[in-house]
Amino acid sequence: MSVVFIFVDGVGVGDKGSQNPLSSDKWSAFSHFTGCDGLHSGCKERVTENTLYKMLDANLGVEGLPQSGTGQVSLFSGENASKLIGKHFGPYPYSTTKPILENQSLFHKVIELGKKPHFLNAYPDIFFRKSSKKNRWTSTTLMARSAGVRLNTIDDILNGTAVTAEITQYAWREMLGLDVPLITPEEASERVTDSLNAHDLVLYEYYLTDKAGHEMDFEKAEKILTDLNRFLSGILKQLDHTDTFLLTSDHGNLEDLSVRTHTRNPVPLFVKGDVEPFRESKRITDVAPAIIRLLEN
């Protein structure tokens, strides 16, 4: 039994309407969990024998708009990073919250169980140069490095064993000029499910949802959601019945393109497989402990 954890940045549960690109029956992967037309506040929480949809609080008892730094530390550790520093902070981890990711993260706890975590994202050489020079790492890369989990490079992309941030590798080709092939979202899905054969927990991060939200660009939102929907649908189709899929976010954003900022909306939790450890989840800090309970069984 393995777990695939899809972290989608900046996706909340907002009102249905023209400002919310998520509220559409085009997004069959979301509808699979909500049982309605995409994802919006009119979709009721739903739990079946092997499928779960819940709304999680991302505000964590702190005023202001949730941010990626504290939100992701909270999500990937189970600790309330916003409460710890008395505010929301981002996009990078706040200095006093870094030790949480460096010592008490989800990856560390998976390793303590004798299990093997894997971070599926790949990064180009320019990312490593800039991050090393400034010693400034994102939450996921800091967590992985601190736990001794190798970060994937262009070699892993060429070997077909990792996935780029935009799924299809077009940005590496068009923006970075790297000689990598274009792939379909379905081919990327296969890389996810193939990786479950050698690992107990596989994490993939998708941040273009948050980027499109900040840009208030409905056309761009539709494009990235189309790729994401195909990618997720492929994973759900290929997922072995013994494995568990989960998806959640760190804060809202994309669900309200009428504003450029994040929102205080709840975020979705989707689970397919063993839903039992997630039934009582209410906040983003409940996700990591639920994953550990699942892997302990």
Coordinates of C-alpha atoms in Angstrom, one line a residue:
M1 CA 0.0 0.0 0.0
S2 CA 1.3 3.4 -1.0
V3 CA 0.1 7.0 -0.8
V4 CA 0.2 9.7 -3.5
F5 CA -0.2 13.2 -2.1
I6 CA -0.9 15.9 -4.7
F7 CA -0.4 19.4 -3.2
V8 CA -2.1 22.0 -5.3
D9 CA -1.2 25.6 -4.3
G10 CA -3.8 28.3 -3.9
V11 CA -7.1 26.4 -4.4
G12 CA -10.0 27.2 -2.0
V13 CA -13.7 26.4 -1.9
G14 CA -15.4 29.6 -3.1
D15 CA -18.9 30.6 -4.2
K16 CA -20.1 29.4 -7.6
G17 CA -20.0 32.2 -10.3
S18 CA -18.2 33.8 -13.1
Q19 CA -15.3 34.7 -10.8
N20 CA -14.7 31.0 -9.9
P21 CA -13.1 28.9 -12.7
L22 CA -13.3 25.8 -10.4
S23 CA -17.1 25.8 -10.5
S24 CA -17.6 23.9 -13.7
D25 CA -18.5 20.4 -14.6
K26 CA -15.6 20.4 -17.0
W27 CA -13.3 19.4 -14.1
S28 CA -14.3 15.8 -13.8
A29 CA -11.5 15.0 -11.4
F30 CA -12.9 17.4 -8.9
S31 CA -16.5 16.3 -9.5
H32 CA -15.4 12.7 -8.8
F33 CA -15.0 13.8 -5.2
T34 CA -17.6 16.5 -4.8
G35 CA -20.4 14.8 -6.7
C36 CA -21.4 18.1 -8.3
D37 CA -20.2 20.6 -10.9
G38 CA -16.6 21.0 -10.1
L39 CA -15.6 22.6 -6.8
H40 CA -17.5 25.4 -5.0
S41 CA -19.3 26.2 -1.8
G42 CA -22.5 24.6 -2.9
C43 CA -20.9 21.2 -3.0
K44 CA -21.6 19.4 0.2
E45 CA -18.9 17.4 2.1
R46 CA -19.1 13.8 1.1
V47 CA -17.8 10.5 2.4
T48 CA -18.3 7.1 0.9
E49 CA -16.6 3.8 1.5
N50 CA -13.5 4.8 -0.5
T51 CA -14.0 8.5 -1.5
L52 CA -13.9 11.6 0.7
Y53 CA -14.4 15.3 0.2
K54 CA -14.1 17.7 3.1
M55 CA -13.4 21.4 3.5
L56 CA -10.4 22.2 5.7
D57 CA -9.7 25.4 7.6
A58 CA -6.5 27.1 6.4
N59 CA -6.8 30.2 8.7
L60 CA -5.6 28.3 11.8
G61 CA -7.0 30.8 14.3
V62 CA -4.9 33.7 13.0
E63 CA -6.2 36.9 11.5
G64 CA -5.3 38.0 8.0
L65 CA -4.9 36.2 4.7
P66 CA -3.2 32.8 4.8
Q67 CA 0.2 32.6 3.1
S68 CA 2.2 29.8 1.5
G69 CA 5.1 29.8 3.9
T70 CA 3.2 29.2 7.1
G71 CA 0.5 27.3 5.4
Q72 CA 2.8 24.8 3.9
V73 CA 4.9 24.3 7.0
S74 CA 1.5 23.6 8.8
L75 CA 0.4 21.2 6.1
F76 CA 3.6 19.3 5.8
S77 CA 4.2 18.9 9.6
G78 CA 0.9 19.1 11.4
E79 CA 2.2 22.0 13.5
N80 CA 0.4 25.4 13.5
A81 CA 3.1 27.6 12.1
S82 CA 0.9 30.6 11.8
K83 CA 0.0 30.4 15.5
L84 CA 3.6 29.8 16.4
I85 CA 4.7 33.2 14.9
G86 CA 1.5 35.0 15.4
K87 CA 0.8 35.8 11.8
H88 CA 0.6 34.3 8.3
F89 CA 3.8 34.6 6.3
G90 CA 5.1 33.7 2.8
P91 CA 5.9 32.6 0.3
Y92 CA 9.0 31.0 1.9
P93 CA 9.1 29.5 5.4
Y94 CA 9.6 32.0 8.2
S95 CA 13.0 31.7 9.9
T96 CA 11.7 30.3 13.2
T97 CA 9.5 27.8 11.4
K98 CA 12.3 26.3 9.3
P99 CA 13.4 23.9 12.1
I100 CA 9.9 22.3 11.9
L101 CA 10.5 21.3 8.3
E102 CA 14.2 20.5 9.0
N103 CA 13.4 18.1 11.8
Q104 CA 9.7 17.3 12.2
S105 CA 8.2 17.2 8.7
L106 CA 6.0 14.6 7.1
F107 CA 9.0 13.1 5.3
H108 CA 10.9 12.8 8.6
K109 CA 8.0 11.0 10.2
V110 CA 7.6 8.6 7.3
I111 CA 11.2 7.7 7.5
E112 CA 10.9 7.1 11.2
L113 CA 8.3 4.5 10.4
G114 CA 10.8 2.7 8.2
K115 CA 9.0 3.8 5.1
K116 CA 10.3 5.5 2.0
P117 CA 9.1 9.0 0.9
H118 CA 9.7 10.5 -2.5
F119 CA 9.3 14.0 -4.0
L120 CA 8.3 13.7 -7.6
N121 CA 8.9 17.2 -8.8
A122 CA 12.1 17.9 -10.8
Y123 CA 14.0 21.2 -10.9
P124 CA 16.3 22.8 -13.5
D125 CA 19.9 23.6 -12.8
I126 CA 19.1 27.3 -12.5
F127 CA 16.8 26.6 -9.5
F128 CA 19.6 24.8 -7.7
R129 CA 22.1 27.6 -8.4
K130 CA 19.7 30.4 -7.2
S131 CA 18.5 28.5 -4.2
S132 CA 22.0 27.5 -3.1
K133 CA 23.4 31.0 -3.6
K134 CA 20.7 32.6 -1.4
N135 CA 20.2 29.6 0.8
R136 CA 16.5 30.1 0.3
W137 CA 14.4 27.0 -0.4
T138 CA 10.7 26.4 -0.8
S139 CA 8.9 24.5 1.9
T140 CA 8.8 21.3 -0.1
T141 CA 12.4 21.4 -1.2
L142 CA 13.6 22.3 2.3
M143 CA 11.6 19.4 3.7
A144 CA 13.0 17.0 1.2
R145 CA 16.6 18.1 1.5
S146 CA 16.5 18.0 5.3
A147 CA 15.1 14.5 5.3
G148 CA 17.7 13.3 2.9
V149 CA 15.3 12.9 0.0
R150 CA 17.0 13.6 -3.3
L151 CA 15.7 16.4 -5.5
N152 CA 15.1 15.4 -9.1
T153 CA 17.0 17.1 -11.9
I154 CA 16.8 17.2 -15.7
D155 CA 18.3 13.7 -15.8
D156 CA 15.2 12.3 -14.1
I157 CA 13.0 14.1 -16.6
L158 CA 14.9 12.6 -19.5
N159 CA 14.6 9.2 -17.8
G160 CA 10.9 9.7 -17.5
T161 CA 10.9 9.2 -13.7
A162 CA 10.0 12.8 -12.5
V163 CA 7.4 15.5 -13.3
T164 CA 8.0 19.2 -13.9
A165 CA 6.1 21.9 -12.2
E166 CA 3.8 22.5 -15.2
I167 CA 3.2 18.8 -15.8
T168 CA 3.8 18.7 -19.6
Q169 CA 7.4 20.1 -19.6
Y170 CA 6.5 22.9 -22.0
A171 CA 8.1 25.6 -19.7
W172 CA 11.4 23.8 -19.6
R173 CA 11.4 23.9 -23.4
E174 CA 9.9 27.3 -24.2
M175 CA 11.1 29.4 -21.3
L176 CA 14.4 27.7 -20.3
G177 CA 15.4 26.4 -23.7
L178 CA 16.1 22.9 -22.4
D179 CA 16.1 19.9 -24.7
V180 CA 13.3 17.9 -23.1
P181 CA 10.3 16.5 -24.9
L182 CA 6.7 17.6 -24.5
I183 CA 4.6 15.0 -22.8
T184 CA 0.9 14.7 -22.2
P185 CA -0.7 15.0 -18.8
E186 CA -1.6 11.3 -19.0
E187 CA 2.1 10.4 -19.5
A188 CA 2.9 12.5 -16.4
S189 CA 0.1 10.6 -14.6
E190 CA 1.9 7.3 -15.4
R191 CA 5.1 8.6 -13.9
V192 CA 3.2 9.2 -10.6
T193 CA 1.6 5.8 -10.4
D194 CA 4.8 4.1 -11.5
S195 CA 6.7 5.8 -8.7
L196 CA 4.3 4.2 -6.2
N197 CA 5.9 0.8 -6.9
A198 CA 9.1 1.8 -5.2
H199 CA 7.9 4.3 -2.6
D200 CA 5.5 4.4 0.3
L201 CA 4.6 8.1 0.0
V202 CA 4.9 10.1 -3.3
L203 CA 4.4 13.9 -3.1
Y204 CA 3.9 16.1 -6.1
E205 CA 3.5 19.9 -6.0
Y206 CA 1.5 22.0 -8.5
Y207 CA 1.8 25.8 -8.0
L208 CA 0.4 27.2 -11.3
T209 CA -3.0 27.4 -9.7
D210 CA -1.8 30.0 -7.2
K211 CA 0.1 31.9 -10.0
A212 CA -3.1 32.1 -12.2
G213 CA -5.1 33.3 -9.2
H214 CA -2.6 36.2 -8.5
E215 CA -2.7 37.1 -12.2
M216 CA -6.6 37.1 -12.2
D217 CA -6.4 35.5 -15.6
F218 CA -9.4 33.4 -16.4
E219 CA -8.0 32.1 -19.7
K220 CA -4.8 31.0 -18.1
A221 CA -6.8 29.4 -15.3
E222 CA -8.8 27.4 -17.8
K223 CA -5.6 26.2 -19.5
I224 CA -3.8 25.1 -16.3
L225 CA -7.0 23.5 -15.0
T226 CA -7.4 21.5 -18.2
D227 CA -3.9 20.0 -17.8
L228 CA -4.4 19.5 -14.1
N229 CA -7.8 17.8 -14.7
R230 CA -6.3 15.4 -17.2
F231 CA -3.3 14.7 -15.0
L232 CA -5.5 14.0 -11.9
S233 CA -8.0 11.9 -14.0
G234 CA -5.1 9.8 -15.2
I235 CA -3.8 9.1 -11.7
L236 CA -7.3 8.2 -10.5
K237 CA -7.8 5.8 -13.4
Q238 CA -4.5 4.1 -13.0
L239 CA -4.4 4.0 -9.2
D240 CA -4.2 0.5 -7.7
H241 CA -7.0 -0.4 -5.4
T242 CA -4.6 -1.0 -2.6
D243 CA -3.1 2.6 -2.9
T244 CA -4.6 5.9 -1.5
F245 CA -4.7 9.2 -3.3
L246 CA -5.1 12.6 -1.6
L247 CA -5.2 16.2 -2.7
T248 CA -5.3 19.4 -0.7
S249 CA -4.1 23.0 -0.7
D250 CA -2.4 25.5 1.6
H251 CA -4.9 28.4 1.2
G252 CA -7.5 29.8 -1.2
N253 CA -6.8 32.0 -4.2
L254 CA -7.9 30.6 -7.6
E255 CA -11.5 30.2 -6.6
D256 CA -12.0 34.0 -6.7
L257 CA -10.5 35.8 -9.6
S258 CA -12.2 39.0 -8.7
V259 CA -9.3 39.6 -6.2
R260 CA -5.5 39.3 -6.7
T261 CA -4.9 38.1 -3.2
H262 CA -5.3 34.9 -1.3
T263 CA -8.6 34.3 0.4
R264 CA -9.8 33.0 3.8
N265 CA -11.9 30.3 2.2
P266 CA -11.5 26.7 3.3
V267 CA -9.5 24.4 1.1
P268 CA -10.6 21.0 -0.3
L269 CA -9.4 17.6 0.9
F270 CA -10.0 14.8 -1.6
V271 CA -9.2 11.2 -0.7
K272 CA -9.6 8.0 -2.7
G273 CA -8.7 4.7 -1.1
D274 CA -8.5 4.3 2.6
V275 CA -10.5 7.3 3.8
E276 CA -10.7 6.3 7.5
P277 CA -7.7 8.2 8.8
F278 CA -9.1 11.4 7.2
R279 CA -12.7 11.3 8.4
E280 CA -12.2 13.7 11.3
S281 CA -9.9 16.1 9.5
K282 CA -11.0 19.8 10.0
R283 CA -7.8 21.9 9.4
I284 CA -4.8 21.7 7.2
T285 CA -2.8 20.7 10.3
D286 CA -4.8 17.4 10.4
V287 CA -3.4 16.1 7.0
A288 CA 0.1 15.0 7.9
P289 CA -1.0 13.2 11.1
A290 CA -3.7 11.4 9.1
I291 CA -1.1 10.3 6.5
I292 CA 1.1 8.9 9.2
R293 CA -1.8 7.0 10.7
L294 CA -2.5 5.5 7.3
L295 CA 1.1 4.4 6.8
E296 CA 1.2 2.9 10.3
N297 CA -1.5 0.4 9.5

